[in-house]
DNA sequence: AGCACGCCGACT
DNA sequence: GTCGGCGTGCTC
C-alpha cells in the first residue's frame, strides 16, 4: 500500500507517514488522524511501497489518511520548493510553514472548486411583473441585468451596491448560486486606458534596462527619490509583461495599500487588479488566490503574505518601498517578504524590482556589490525642488507644546502664506507618562512595568505595549499623593497646544487613534489635499506613501530618541523616516523646507543626512556596519524566550548558548547575551534574547542547524516560550 | 500546539 | 469520598 509523508500543522520539525489506498500527488492536501484529532496537512512525498527496513527495525504501524482534499496538487513545484526552502532557512517546522502559506479557508480544509459565488433570478424574479413592481431604479436595473443570465457576485458588486443586492434577495427575487465556468481572464488583450506620460531620461534608462532582460531572473534595485516617478517605471515595465500573458505580483507595505495605489494600475490598463491584504474576509482572499492560480487575473497587489500567492504564469515581481519593516513577519514563521521575493523570483526565473527612495542597507549593499542591478532616479518629476533639511537647536529655547520658540515663528510664516505645515511626532496619546509630583514614581502597567500613556480624550491610561487600559488614578500608587502630573508630549497634546498657538488655523491629527475607522484615513487624506486643513499633526502614518502637494514645511519633533538607541538600526530607521517625510513636501513648484528639532544639533548622523543626503548617509552607515561587523556585513539570528519567571528564561538562553558553545570558534561566530529585550516585560512575561552572529550566512545556518535538536531537547525548552528569528530587524 | 494521562489539594 | 490544579509526554 502506498505511503504518504504529510506535513502536519504542529510545531514539530518532522513529517508524518500515513498509508493510503492510492498515491496522492505531492502538494495536495489531505485530512489525517493525528493523536486524538483530525488535521489538514500537505503531502510532501508519496511512494508506492514501504522502504525495505532492516529486520531489527521495529515496524511502525501507520494510520491511514482520512480524506484526500485535492485531486491535483494545490501547489506547483515552485511553491513546494519555496516551502522547503522556508523551512530550512528559517529553521521552522515544515507543517507550520505550509499553514502560513495557505489562505485560512484552505488551512481549515475547504474544498476548492472552480465554481464561484454568483447571483441568479429566483422563480419569482423571472416574472416580468417583478421588475415593473419594483420602486428602486437600481433594483430594476440589477434585475434586468440578471435576466440575461446568472452572474458572478464580483461583477454584480461592481455595478450595484450591497444594499441593492440585499434588498432583492430579501424580496426573494434573486438567489445565490454557483457559477461553474468563470469567465477566462482576457486581461492580456487590454488597451491602454491612458497615454503614458513621456518618461524622463532617468526613467527611460531604468525602463529600458528592465525591458532588456525579460523572462529571466534579474534583480533590480530601483533607487529613486520620492517624486521621481517609480510607479511610472513599474507601470511601463509591466505593460510588455502583461501583453505576453504573464502575471505581475506587486508587494506593498501594510499602510501603503490604498485604493489610490490599486486605482493607478486599474486606470492605466483597464483590467481587474487582484488585491490581497489582512483586512479582507477569508472568502474574498481565497477568491483572489484562486483567480491568480488559475491565471484569471494579470496583476496581483498585496501586503506581506501576498508573496505566497500561486501564479499560473508569473512574469515579474515588484516590491515597492522595499525598506519597509512591515515586510517582516514578527511572529510564527518570521519570514521577510522582500527576501522571499528574491528567492521566488529566482525560482520562477522572472525579473524582480525592489523600489525605494530610502533603500534598506541590505538591498543597497547587494546593489553596490553588483548582485543587484542598481537603477537610480535622482530627479523629481516636473522639476520640483528638493526639500531643504535644517536642524533646529532646541537647547535653552522656550518650548510651547513641545515646539521651540524659533520653530513656531517659522511655522507662522508658512501658515500666513496659506501653505500647509506638517508636524511629525511619533508618539500618540496626550502624554507618554504620568508621574507623581511628590515621589517621582510613574504610573506603570502592571504586566509590562512600563509607564502608561495618558489619553486625555478618553480620560484613561493606555499601555502601548500590551494594549491594557485603566482609569486615570486619583492618587499615586506608592505615596498616595494626589499630585499626579503628565510628563512628555504626545500627538493629542501637541494638537491641543497648536490649537492655542494658532487658533485660527484648521488643524487635523492623523494617528492610529484618530483614524481608527475603515475609510477614515483615506477621507482625511483627501480632505488634506483639498486644503480643508492647514496644520497637520501626526505619527508614522503620515510618512508612508501619501503625498501632500501643499505642504511647504515639515517639522520633526522627536529625533533625539533614535540617536542614542540600543538598536543598531535606529539611525537607519530615523534617516529613512526623515527622508520619506521630506519627500512629502515641496511638490508642485513650491519649494519645501524641513526642520529637525533636536538637543543634539551636532550629531554626526544628522549632519551627514542634512549635508549629503540619504544615499551618502547610507553608504557611510554601511562602512560603519562593516567596521562593527553588523548586518548586512554579517548574519544574525536571535533566540528569544519569555516566561513568567525571569530566571528561567535566562537559564534557558544560557543553556542554548552552551549547546552551541563548543563549536563557536570554529564557525567564527559569536554570541551577545542573554540580555533583556528592548521591551523587557510584556503581558506579565519577562523577555530575553540571545543574539547569534556570524560573518558568513552559510556558517551561521549550518551552525544553527547542527545544534537545534539539542536546544529542543533541553528540559527548559518546554517551560519557556521560545522562538528563533533569522535576520532579525527588530529587537523589541 | 493540543490533548491526554496522572498524581496531590479544597470542596459537596 | 470527588473535582480540578497543571506537570509530563506523545502525536505517523
XYZ file of C-alpha atoms (C1' of nucleotides) in Angstrom:
756
model
C 0.000 0.000 0.000
C 1.347 3.463 -0.846
C 2.924 5.503 1.886
C 2.339 9.243 2.092
C 4.513 11.711 4.001
C 2.442 14.568 5.351
C 3.439 17.968 6.750
C 1.018 18.420 9.647
C 0.406 21.840 11.252
C 2.181 21.184 14.546
C 5.380 22.766 15.882
C 7.424 19.615 15.283
C 10.364 19.562 12.917
C 9.322 16.390 11.115
C 6.751 14.951 8.748
C 4.423 12.060 9.489
C 3.822 8.973 7.334
C 0.433 7.512 6.574
C -0.823 4.659 4.476
C -3.166 5.402 1.632
C -5.354 3.485 -0.806
C -3.696 5.207 -3.718
C -0.816 7.520 -4.417
C -1.569 11.165 -3.614
C 0.065 13.984 -5.546
C 2.759 15.930 -3.749
C 1.374 19.369 -2.946
C -2.178 18.134 -2.368
C -3.914 18.474 0.983
C -5.104 15.505 2.999
C -7.086 15.157 6.184
C -5.295 12.863 8.603
C -5.879 11.434 12.071
C -3.313 12.898 14.449
C -3.396 11.774 18.017
C -6.986 12.293 19.002
C -7.822 14.878 16.412
C -8.027 15.353 12.665
C -5.738 17.810 10.935
C -5.291 19.150 7.434
C -1.791 18.553 6.154
C 0.088 18.817 2.888
C 1.589 15.826 1.109
C 5.349 16.275 0.782
C 6.223 12.810 -0.518
C 4.364 9.840 -1.911
C 5.830 6.396 -2.579
C 4.373 3.148 -3.764
C 5.887 0.723 -1.266
C 7.247 0.937 2.231
C 11.019 1.119 2.163
C 12.558 -2.246 2.990
C 13.518 -1.768 6.542
C 16.215 -3.879 8.089
C 14.909 -6.788 10.113
C 15.678 -5.404 13.524
C 13.798 -2.172 12.825
C 10.636 -2.088 14.839
C 7.885 -1.928 12.248
C 5.708 1.144 12.862
C 2.111 0.626 12.017
C 0.894 3.560 10.048
C -2.513 5.125 10.310
C -4.439 5.612 7.101
C -5.196 9.054 5.764
C -8.806 10.047 6.339
C -9.535 12.009 3.197
C -7.844 13.406 0.119
C -8.897 17.053 -0.214
C -7.300 17.873 -3.548
C -7.356 15.654 -6.604
C -4.487 17.531 -8.154
C -1.657 19.347 -6.414
C -2.831 22.574 -4.840
C 0.681 23.974 -5.075
C 3.007 23.853 -8.020
C 6.645 22.855 -7.836
C 7.992 26.369 -7.287
C 5.783 26.888 -4.239
C 6.681 23.454 -2.922
C 10.329 24.374 -3.347
C 9.670 27.685 -1.620
C 8.047 25.936 1.350
C 11.002 23.596 1.693
C 13.419 26.470 1.461
C 11.477 28.429 4.096
C 11.546 25.511 6.477
C 15.303 25.173 6.046
C 16.270 28.830 6.037
C 14.090 29.906 8.952
C 14.592 26.583 10.761
C 10.849 26.335 11.130
C 8.640 23.211 11.295
C 7.515 22.317 7.782
C 3.880 21.805 8.778
C 3.646 25.308 10.193
C 5.349 26.661 7.105
C 2.621 25.143 4.973
C -0.042 26.502 7.284
C 1.278 30.049 6.828
C 1.445 29.572 3.057
C -2.257 28.775 2.832
C -5.240 31.101 2.965
C -7.125 30.258 6.141
C -10.039 28.635 4.341
C -7.716 26.114 2.758
C -5.930 25.596 6.058
C -9.283 24.614 7.531
C -9.885 22.087 4.797
C -12.234 23.941 2.458
C -12.644 22.155 -0.824
C -11.535 24.067 -3.837
C -13.951 24.194 -6.686
C -13.959 26.046 -9.928
C -17.389 27.328 -9.104
C -17.572 30.846 -7.811
C -20.432 32.520 -5.972
C -22.917 34.351 -8.135
C -26.489 35.619 -8.305
C -29.392 34.441 -10.420
C -33.081 35.265 -10.668
C -35.354 33.254 -8.477
C -38.566 31.819 -9.844
C -40.437 34.895 -8.705
C -37.779 37.137 -10.175
C -38.474 35.707 -13.623
C -41.978 37.075 -13.537
C -41.996 40.182 -15.772
C -44.281 41.822 -13.264
C -41.492 41.633 -10.724
C -39.395 44.250 -12.469
C -42.300 46.561 -13.059
C -43.374 46.255 -9.457
C -40.056 47.497 -8.132
C -39.754 51.039 -6.869
C -35.973 51.337 -6.846
C -34.430 52.180 -10.171
C -31.141 50.472 -9.259
C -33.010 47.352 -8.230
C -34.830 47.304 -11.551
C -31.557 47.642 -13.449
C -29.983 44.893 -11.423
C -32.890 42.577 -12.077
C -32.726 43.312 -15.787
C -29.055 42.514 -15.820
C -29.606 39.182 -14.117
C -32.469 38.453 -16.503
C -29.755 37.863 -19.091
C -28.395 35.010 -17.008
C -26.575 34.291 -13.755
C -23.595 36.495 -12.981
C -20.624 36.258 -10.622
C -21.154 38.204 -7.393
C -17.988 40.149 -8.076
C -19.420 41.554 -11.261
C -22.777 42.330 -9.733
C -20.998 44.065 -6.875
C -19.010 46.164 -9.309
C -22.215 47.711 -10.653
C -24.600 47.696 -7.722
C -24.251 48.429 -4.047
C -24.574 45.735 -1.428
C -27.834 47.343 -0.295
C -29.443 46.832 -3.698
C -28.403 43.187 -3.805
C -29.597 42.620 -0.264
C -32.964 44.214 -0.994
C -33.556 41.978 -3.983
C -32.516 38.933 -2.045
C -34.823 39.815 0.840
C -37.695 40.216 -1.598
C -36.956 36.725 -2.860
C -36.363 37.910 -6.414
C -32.777 36.735 -6.665
C -30.883 33.893 -5.080
C -27.285 32.896 -4.570
C -25.929 30.344 -6.980
C -22.628 28.925 -8.118
C -21.145 29.736 -11.481
C -19.143 26.801 -12.663
C -17.334 28.277 -15.623
C -15.908 31.580 -14.609
C -15.014 33.824 -17.480
C -11.465 33.135 -18.570
C -9.427 36.210 -17.837
C -8.882 38.091 -21.028
C -6.533 40.523 -19.397
C -3.640 40.079 -21.785
C -5.570 41.795 -24.543
C -6.001 45.143 -22.858
C -5.784 48.510 -24.475
C -4.128 51.296 -22.534
C -6.765 53.490 -20.942
C -4.494 56.484 -20.768
C -1.490 57.626 -22.745
C 1.538 57.067 -20.541
C 3.415 60.250 -19.749
C 6.737 60.579 -21.517
C 9.402 59.059 -19.341
C 12.213 61.246 -18.079
C 15.732 60.376 -19.185
C 16.396 58.556 -15.935
C 13.091 56.710 -16.081
C 13.786 55.809 -19.687
C 17.136 54.306 -18.760
C 15.562 52.257 -15.986
C 12.678 51.093 -18.152
C 14.996 50.106 -20.989
C 17.319 48.240 -18.649
C 14.459 46.215 -17.193
C 12.788 45.562 -20.533
C 16.042 44.336 -21.981
C 16.096 41.134 -19.969
C 12.577 39.736 -19.757
C 11.757 36.214 -18.719
C 14.802 35.617 -16.550
C 15.839 36.287 -13.012
C 17.464 39.698 -12.784
C 17.178 41.616 -9.508
C 16.962 45.398 -9.773
C 17.192 47.983 -7.051
C 15.153 50.940 -8.230
C 16.646 53.606 -6.002
C 14.586 56.703 -6.711
C 13.961 59.773 -4.582
C 10.338 60.439 -3.642
C 8.525 62.040 -6.506
C 10.933 60.711 -9.105
C 8.224 58.529 -10.600
C 8.985 54.973 -9.519
C 5.377 53.956 -10.016
C 5.507 55.172 -13.604
C 8.522 52.925 -14.135
C 6.549 49.985 -12.724
C 3.621 50.795 -14.991
C 5.749 50.943 -18.096
C 7.763 47.799 -17.436
C 4.782 45.643 -16.579
C 2.971 46.546 -19.778
C 5.027 44.246 -22.044
C 4.933 41.534 -19.364
C 1.131 41.629 -19.305
C 0.955 41.638 -23.093
C 2.801 38.342 -23.101
C 0.084 36.939 -20.864
C 2.369 36.796 -17.857
C 1.290 37.869 -14.392
C 2.777 40.582 -12.215
C 2.907 40.324 -8.426
C 3.325 43.604 -6.552
C 4.061 43.765 -2.828
C 3.347 46.959 -0.920
C 3.737 47.882 2.773
C 0.756 47.382 5.040
C -0.190 51.031 5.265
C 0.566 51.932 1.657
C -2.139 49.821 0.138
C -4.742 52.449 -0.522
C -7.426 52.377 -3.197
C -5.362 55.074 -4.936
C -2.451 52.680 -5.406
C -4.698 49.996 -6.835
C -6.614 52.550 -8.867
C -3.485 53.711 -10.616
C -2.870 50.251 -12.057
C -6.518 49.695 -12.918
C -6.800 53.024 -14.689
C -3.729 52.501 -16.825
C -4.553 49.040 -18.117
C -8.299 48.891 -17.636
C -8.075 45.363 -16.242
C -9.072 43.939 -12.891
C -6.395 44.005 -10.203
C -6.450 41.303 -7.543
C -5.962 42.787 -4.107
C -4.780 40.901 -1.028
C -4.463 42.416 2.426
C -5.021 41.433 6.024
C -8.397 43.076 6.476
C -10.161 41.064 3.789
C -12.615 38.315 4.563
C -11.362 34.774 4.161
C -13.734 34.234 1.271
C -12.556 37.274 -0.650
C -8.964 36.300 -0.029
C -9.464 32.778 -1.330
C -11.264 34.176 -4.348
C -8.281 36.293 -5.408
C -5.885 33.484 -4.527
C -7.765 31.170 -6.858
C -8.043 33.706 -9.635
C -4.297 34.203 -9.501
C -3.710 30.468 -9.524
C -6.000 29.924 -12.493
C -4.450 32.834 -14.333
C -7.717 34.783 -14.442
C -6.076 37.993 -13.308
C -2.900 39.623 -14.542
C -1.996 41.953 -11.691
C -1.947 40.945 -8.043
C -1.134 43.595 -5.486
C -0.902 42.803 -1.823
C 0.863 43.057 1.502
C 3.453 40.728 3.058
C 1.698 37.389 2.758
C 0.800 38.011 -0.885
C 4.283 36.711 -1.687
C 2.740 33.231 -1.302
C 0.105 33.739 -3.985
C 0.236 30.980 -6.591
C 0.717 32.282 -10.120
C -0.138 30.368 -13.248
C 2.312 32.221 -15.448
C 4.493 34.563 -13.436
C 6.221 37.336 -15.332
C 7.561 39.800 -12.778
C 7.703 40.546 -9.061
C 7.840 44.084 -7.674
C 8.418 45.061 -4.038
C 7.505 48.696 -3.515
C 9.016 50.586 -0.548
C 11.236 47.585 -0.052
C 12.849 49.111 3.065
C 9.550 48.961 4.933
C 9.614 46.872 8.065
C 6.096 45.593 7.636
C 7.501 43.075 5.145
C 8.999 41.178 8.058
C 6.600 38.905 9.882
C 7.089 39.281 13.612
C 5.620 36.039 14.930
C 5.372 32.400 14.000
C 7.318 31.887 10.792
C 9.335 35.102 10.860
C 9.870 35.484 7.153
C 10.866 38.602 5.274
C 8.642 39.035 2.224
C 11.295 41.070 0.424
C 13.920 38.373 0.828
C 11.351 35.804 -0.141
C 10.527 37.795 -3.257
C 14.165 37.487 -4.293
C 14.064 33.756 -3.706
C 10.787 33.320 -5.512
C 11.780 35.443 -8.498
C 14.865 33.273 -8.747
C 12.814 30.070 -8.625
C 10.330 31.379 -11.165
C 13.050 32.874 -13.357
C 11.415 36.286 -13.575
C 12.769 39.821 -13.087
C 12.495 41.340 -9.613
C 12.250 45.037 -8.860
C 12.918 46.374 -5.376
C 11.865 50.006 -5.264
C 12.525 52.623 -2.598
C 13.580 56.205 -2.033
C 15.406 55.007 1.051
C 16.685 51.505 0.316
C 17.430 49.170 3.184
C 21.145 48.797 3.810
C 20.697 45.128 2.923
C 19.487 45.900 -0.593
C 21.883 48.788 -1.075
C 24.767 46.532 -0.152
C 23.632 43.991 -2.723
C 23.404 46.731 -5.328
C 26.855 48.101 -4.535
C 28.238 44.557 -4.724
C 26.679 44.212 -8.166
C 24.462 41.369 -7.057
C 21.540 43.617 -7.988
C 21.399 45.994 -10.928
C 21.356 49.479 -9.425
C 18.963 51.869 -11.163
C 18.767 55.383 -9.778
C 16.255 58.179 -10.217
C 17.688 61.339 -8.714
C 15.377 63.971 -10.119
C 11.875 64.745 -9.055
C 9.342 64.731 -11.837
C 8.219 68.131 -13.051
C 11.416 69.713 -11.762
C 10.075 70.165 -8.231
C 12.931 71.169 -5.991
C 14.265 69.036 -3.201
C 13.190 69.794 0.313
C 15.768 71.726 2.321
C 16.752 69.936 5.529
C 17.712 72.029 8.534
C 18.447 71.369 12.175
C 16.942 73.437 14.930
C 18.887 73.508 18.193
C 16.230 73.348 20.884
C 18.636 73.603 23.831
C 17.894 76.620 26.043
C 14.900 77.570 23.941
C 11.487 78.023 25.463
C 9.163 75.266 24.318
C 5.465 75.683 23.613
C 3.555 72.446 23.279
C 6.935 70.815 22.815
C 7.898 73.106 19.950
C 10.817 75.529 20.204
C 10.038 79.234 20.003
C 12.136 79.654 16.854
C 10.216 76.974 15.010
C 6.885 78.496 15.880
C 7.734 81.684 14.024
C 8.843 79.657 11.007
C 5.554 77.768 11.116
C 3.646 81.022 11.400
C 5.217 82.458 8.277
C 4.391 79.356 6.225
C 0.824 79.360 7.510
C 0.425 83.052 6.740
C 1.358 82.367 3.147
C -1.553 79.978 3.012
C 0.599 76.841 2.880
C 0.178 73.626 4.810
C 2.506 72.670 7.651
C 3.103 69.093 8.797
C 4.231 68.455 12.365
C 5.551 64.982 12.986
C 5.717 63.349 16.393
C 5.989 59.605 16.660
C 4.141 59.316 19.940
C 0.412 59.077 20.113
C -1.734 59.917 23.099
C -1.609 63.005 25.307
C 1.488 62.263 27.357
C 3.824 59.245 27.394
C 3.862 59.094 31.204
C 2.069 60.162 34.345
C 4.392 60.983 37.251
C 3.763 61.650 40.930
C 4.960 65.156 41.621
C 5.669 64.187 45.195
C 7.731 60.984 44.939
C 8.504 60.904 41.222
C 7.002 57.438 40.726
C 5.412 56.858 37.315
C 2.103 55.069 36.891
C 3.134 51.796 35.248
C 1.333 48.948 33.534
C 1.447 46.038 35.961
C 2.251 43.410 33.372
C 4.801 45.366 31.326
C 6.405 47.550 34.009
C 6.386 50.446 31.595
C 4.705 53.816 32.086
C 1.143 54.124 30.883
C 0.408 56.628 28.131
C -2.219 59.152 29.093
C -5.063 59.568 26.595
C -6.889 62.685 27.598
C -9.723 62.305 25.117
C -10.767 59.051 26.779
C -9.659 60.174 30.246
C -7.816 56.878 30.505
C -4.357 55.387 30.667
C -3.266 53.006 27.942
C -0.288 50.676 27.783
C 1.221 50.936 24.319
C 2.966 47.586 24.714
C 0.100 45.298 25.653
C -2.952 47.449 24.984
C -4.145 47.352 28.601
C -6.305 50.285 29.636
C -7.358 51.674 33.027
C -8.952 54.725 34.546
C -6.736 57.675 35.425
C -5.893 57.158 39.124
C -6.618 59.923 41.605
C -3.556 59.342 43.715
C -0.036 57.945 43.485
C 0.150 54.199 43.976
C 3.213 54.339 46.205
C 2.935 57.554 48.282
C -0.785 58.282 47.820
C -0.131 61.897 46.965
C -2.895 63.321 44.808
C -0.444 65.437 42.866
C -0.136 63.485 39.613
C 1.255 65.231 36.573
C 1.637 64.205 32.972
C 5.125 64.146 31.569
C 6.229 64.498 27.963
C 4.138 65.194 24.907
C 2.135 63.033 22.529
C 0.191 63.946 19.403
C -3.017 64.568 21.347
C -1.375 67.236 23.494
C 0.517 68.624 20.528
C -2.765 69.081 18.703
C -4.230 70.879 21.707
C -1.172 73.103 22.129
C -1.085 74.011 18.467
C -4.763 74.891 18.672
C -3.869 77.501 21.267
C -0.855 78.785 19.340
C -2.721 79.013 16.048
C -6.382 79.403 17.000
C -7.492 80.431 13.514
C -5.849 77.601 11.641
C -7.807 74.477 10.702
C -5.927 71.538 12.101
C -6.130 67.767 11.780
C -4.459 64.929 13.634
C -3.524 61.702 11.853
C -2.539 58.794 14.072
C -3.912 55.340 14.669
C -6.237 56.689 17.381
C -7.666 59.465 15.240
C -8.210 57.423 12.077
C -9.485 54.168 13.537
C -12.463 53.765 11.215
C -12.391 51.849 7.968
C -12.061 54.641 5.431
C -11.279 57.397 7.852
C -7.611 57.656 6.908
C -8.381 57.904 3.215
C -11.073 60.509 3.824
C -8.767 62.610 5.974
C -6.003 62.437 3.382
C -8.403 63.529 0.679
C -9.573 66.413 2.842
C -5.981 67.446 3.442
C -5.209 67.593 -0.241
C -8.454 69.503 -0.786
C -6.912 72.037 1.631
C -9.566 71.669 4.261
C -6.832 71.754 6.891
C -3.686 73.827 7.078
C -1.939 72.264 10.010
C -1.314 68.511 10.022
C -0.203 66.686 13.152
C 0.635 63.030 13.107
C 2.739 59.925 13.522
C 4.375 57.303 11.236
C 1.231 57.016 9.156
C 1.985 60.386 7.557
C 5.362 59.198 6.307
C 4.088 56.304 4.255
C 3.289 56.753 0.630
C 0.881 59.673 0.785
C 1.665 62.891 -0.994
C 0.865 66.335 0.303
C 1.472 68.790 -2.531
C 0.511 71.849 -0.494
C 2.812 71.181 2.430
C 5.817 73.513 2.381
C 7.095 72.944 5.894
C 7.710 69.695 7.762
C 8.644 69.802 11.417
C 10.069 66.691 13.132
C 9.910 66.923 16.897
C 11.487 63.816 18.370
C 14.770 62.954 16.697
C 16.756 62.507 19.859
C 15.428 59.144 20.964
C 16.739 57.382 17.873
C 20.177 58.985 18.039
C 21.144 57.069 21.161
C 19.120 53.885 20.841
C 20.350 50.437 21.784
C 19.052 49.187 18.432
C 21.852 49.491 15.878
C 19.254 50.028 13.172
C 17.670 53.045 14.872
C 19.785 55.535 12.920
C 18.919 53.888 9.621
C 15.237 53.945 10.511
C 15.375 57.610 11.518
C 17.166 58.560 8.311
C 14.562 56.683 6.286
C 11.748 58.342 8.184
C 13.184 61.839 7.770
C 13.885 61.315 4.077
C 10.433 59.839 3.459
C 8.809 62.747 5.297
C 10.879 65.269 3.371
C 9.577 63.678 0.202
C 6.019 64.535 1.195
C 6.611 68.277 0.929
C 7.536 70.782 -1.699
C 5.802 69.405 -4.722
C 4.175 71.391 -7.446
C 6.759 74.144 -7.723
C 6.547 75.012 -4.071
C 9.963 74.619 -2.505
C 9.686 72.815 0.802
C 11.731 73.000 3.939
C 12.064 70.608 6.813
C 13.228 71.327 10.329
C 14.523 68.723 12.731
C 14.195 69.839 16.325
C 16.940 68.350 18.456
C 19.062 68.809 21.531
C 21.984 67.303 19.620
C 22.370 69.513 16.573
C 25.967 68.434 16.056
C 25.216 64.730 15.942
C 27.180 63.261 13.022
C 24.207 61.292 11.717
C 22.016 64.374 11.451
C 24.823 66.417 9.952
C 25.620 63.777 7.338
C 21.983 63.378 6.391
C 21.433 67.122 6.090
C 24.600 67.970 4.223
C 24.991 64.947 1.998
C 21.582 63.316 1.663
C 20.304 59.802 2.271
C 22.411 57.930 -0.219
C 25.624 59.318 1.225
C 24.398 58.616 4.720
C 23.519 55.054 3.746
C 26.954 54.367 2.272
C 28.541 55.813 5.379
C 26.317 53.652 7.570
C 27.346 50.589 5.567
C 31.003 51.384 6.278
C 30.211 51.603 9.969
C 28.354 48.316 9.864
C 31.359 46.767 8.211
C 33.724 48.010 10.903
C 31.379 46.822 13.635
C 30.688 43.567 11.768
C 26.975 44.145 11.891
C 24.346 43.160 9.303
C 24.255 43.245 6.350
C 28.010 42.661 6.558
C 27.365 39.777 8.908
C 24.475 37.453 9.590
C 22.373 37.311 12.728
C 19.849 35.044 14.384
C 18.077 35.642 17.669
C 16.758 33.175 20.203
C 14.018 34.877 22.172
C 12.493 33.463 25.304
C 9.699 34.575 27.571
C 8.215 33.235 30.776
C 6.660 34.448 33.998
C 9.879 33.626 35.757
C 12.778 35.741 34.502
C 15.486 33.431 35.847
C 14.017 30.514 33.909
C 14.356 32.451 30.670
C 17.936 33.482 31.412
C 18.858 29.915 32.347
C 17.306 28.579 29.185
C 19.197 31.014 26.964
C 22.434 30.262 28.850
C 21.866 26.589 28.087
C 21.178 27.388 24.444
C 24.479 29.209 24.371
C 26.168 26.161 25.870
C 24.615 23.911 23.231
C 26.447 25.979 20.640
C 29.418 26.981 22.726
C 31.623 24.062 21.741
C 31.807 24.911 18.077
C 31.599 28.697 18.334
C 35.228 29.354 17.477
C 35.120 27.002 14.520
C 32.444 28.991 12.755
C 33.909 32.362 13.745
C 30.558 33.075 15.277
C 29.800 34.862 18.482
C 27.038 35.398 20.985
C 25.631 38.520 22.535
C 23.576 37.979 25.638
C 21.379 36.685 27.044
C 20.135 40.200 27.547
C 16.723 41.703 28.146
C 14.660 42.569 25.069
C 14.127 46.270 24.481
C 10.629 45.709 25.764
C 11.669 43.743 28.777
C 8.319 42.634 30.019
C 5.132 42.144 28.100
C 1.792 40.834 29.273
C 3.301 39.693 32.508
C 6.114 37.689 30.933
C 9.781 38.536 31.090
C 11.535 38.572 27.745
C 15.174 37.964 26.980
C 17.138 37.374 23.830
C 20.347 35.728 22.754
C 21.882 37.120 19.603
C 23.985 34.865 17.410
C 26.260 36.401 14.875
C 28.468 35.054 12.091
C 30.352 36.739 9.323
C 29.162 34.167 6.840
C 25.491 33.448 6.407
C 26.129 29.838 5.454
C 28.263 29.264 8.532
C 25.562 30.673 10.783
C 22.979 28.409 9.264
C 24.927 25.194 9.429
C 25.944 26.025 12.976
C 22.342 26.773 13.933
C 21.025 23.627 12.337
C 23.675 21.444 13.871
C 22.586 22.013 17.456
C 18.918 22.917 17.169
C 17.980 19.385 18.232
C 19.950 19.832 21.444
C 18.102 23.063 22.123
C 14.749 21.420 21.527
C 15.511 18.632 23.942
C 16.523 20.958 26.781
C 14.103 20.421 29.654
C 13.576 24.162 29.928
C 12.617 24.357 26.254
C 9.209 23.006 27.222
C 8.712 25.537 30.012
C 9.918 28.680 28.314
C 8.125 30.095 25.296
C 10.923 30.488 22.814
C 11.373 31.344 19.174
C 14.124 31.654 16.649
C 14.313 34.765 14.492
C 16.549 34.649 11.416
C 17.777 38.006 10.080
C 16.017 39.947 12.861
C 15.146 43.563 12.149
C 13.564 44.497 15.427
C 14.937 43.836 18.884
C 11.873 44.870 20.849
C 0.377 23.374 19.734
C -3.387 20.326 21.545
C -4.880 16.772 24.216
C -4.462 13.073 27.152
C -2.930 10.832 31.482
C -1.561 11.357 36.196
C -0.952 12.391 40.826
C -1.862 15.804 45.005
C -5.258 19.799 47.453
C -10.178 22.087 48.902
C -14.963 21.112 48.425
C -20.364 18.903 48.404
C -15.193 10.499 49.180
C -14.830 13.653 44.243
C -13.466 17.938 41.096
C -9.632 20.001 39.265
C -4.856 22.066 39.514
C -1.159 21.947 35.714
C 3.424 18.801 35.131
C 4.792 15.368 31.505
C 4.604 13.031 27.319
C 3.076 11.896 22.723
C 1.370 12.699 18.198
C 2.680 8.512 11.797
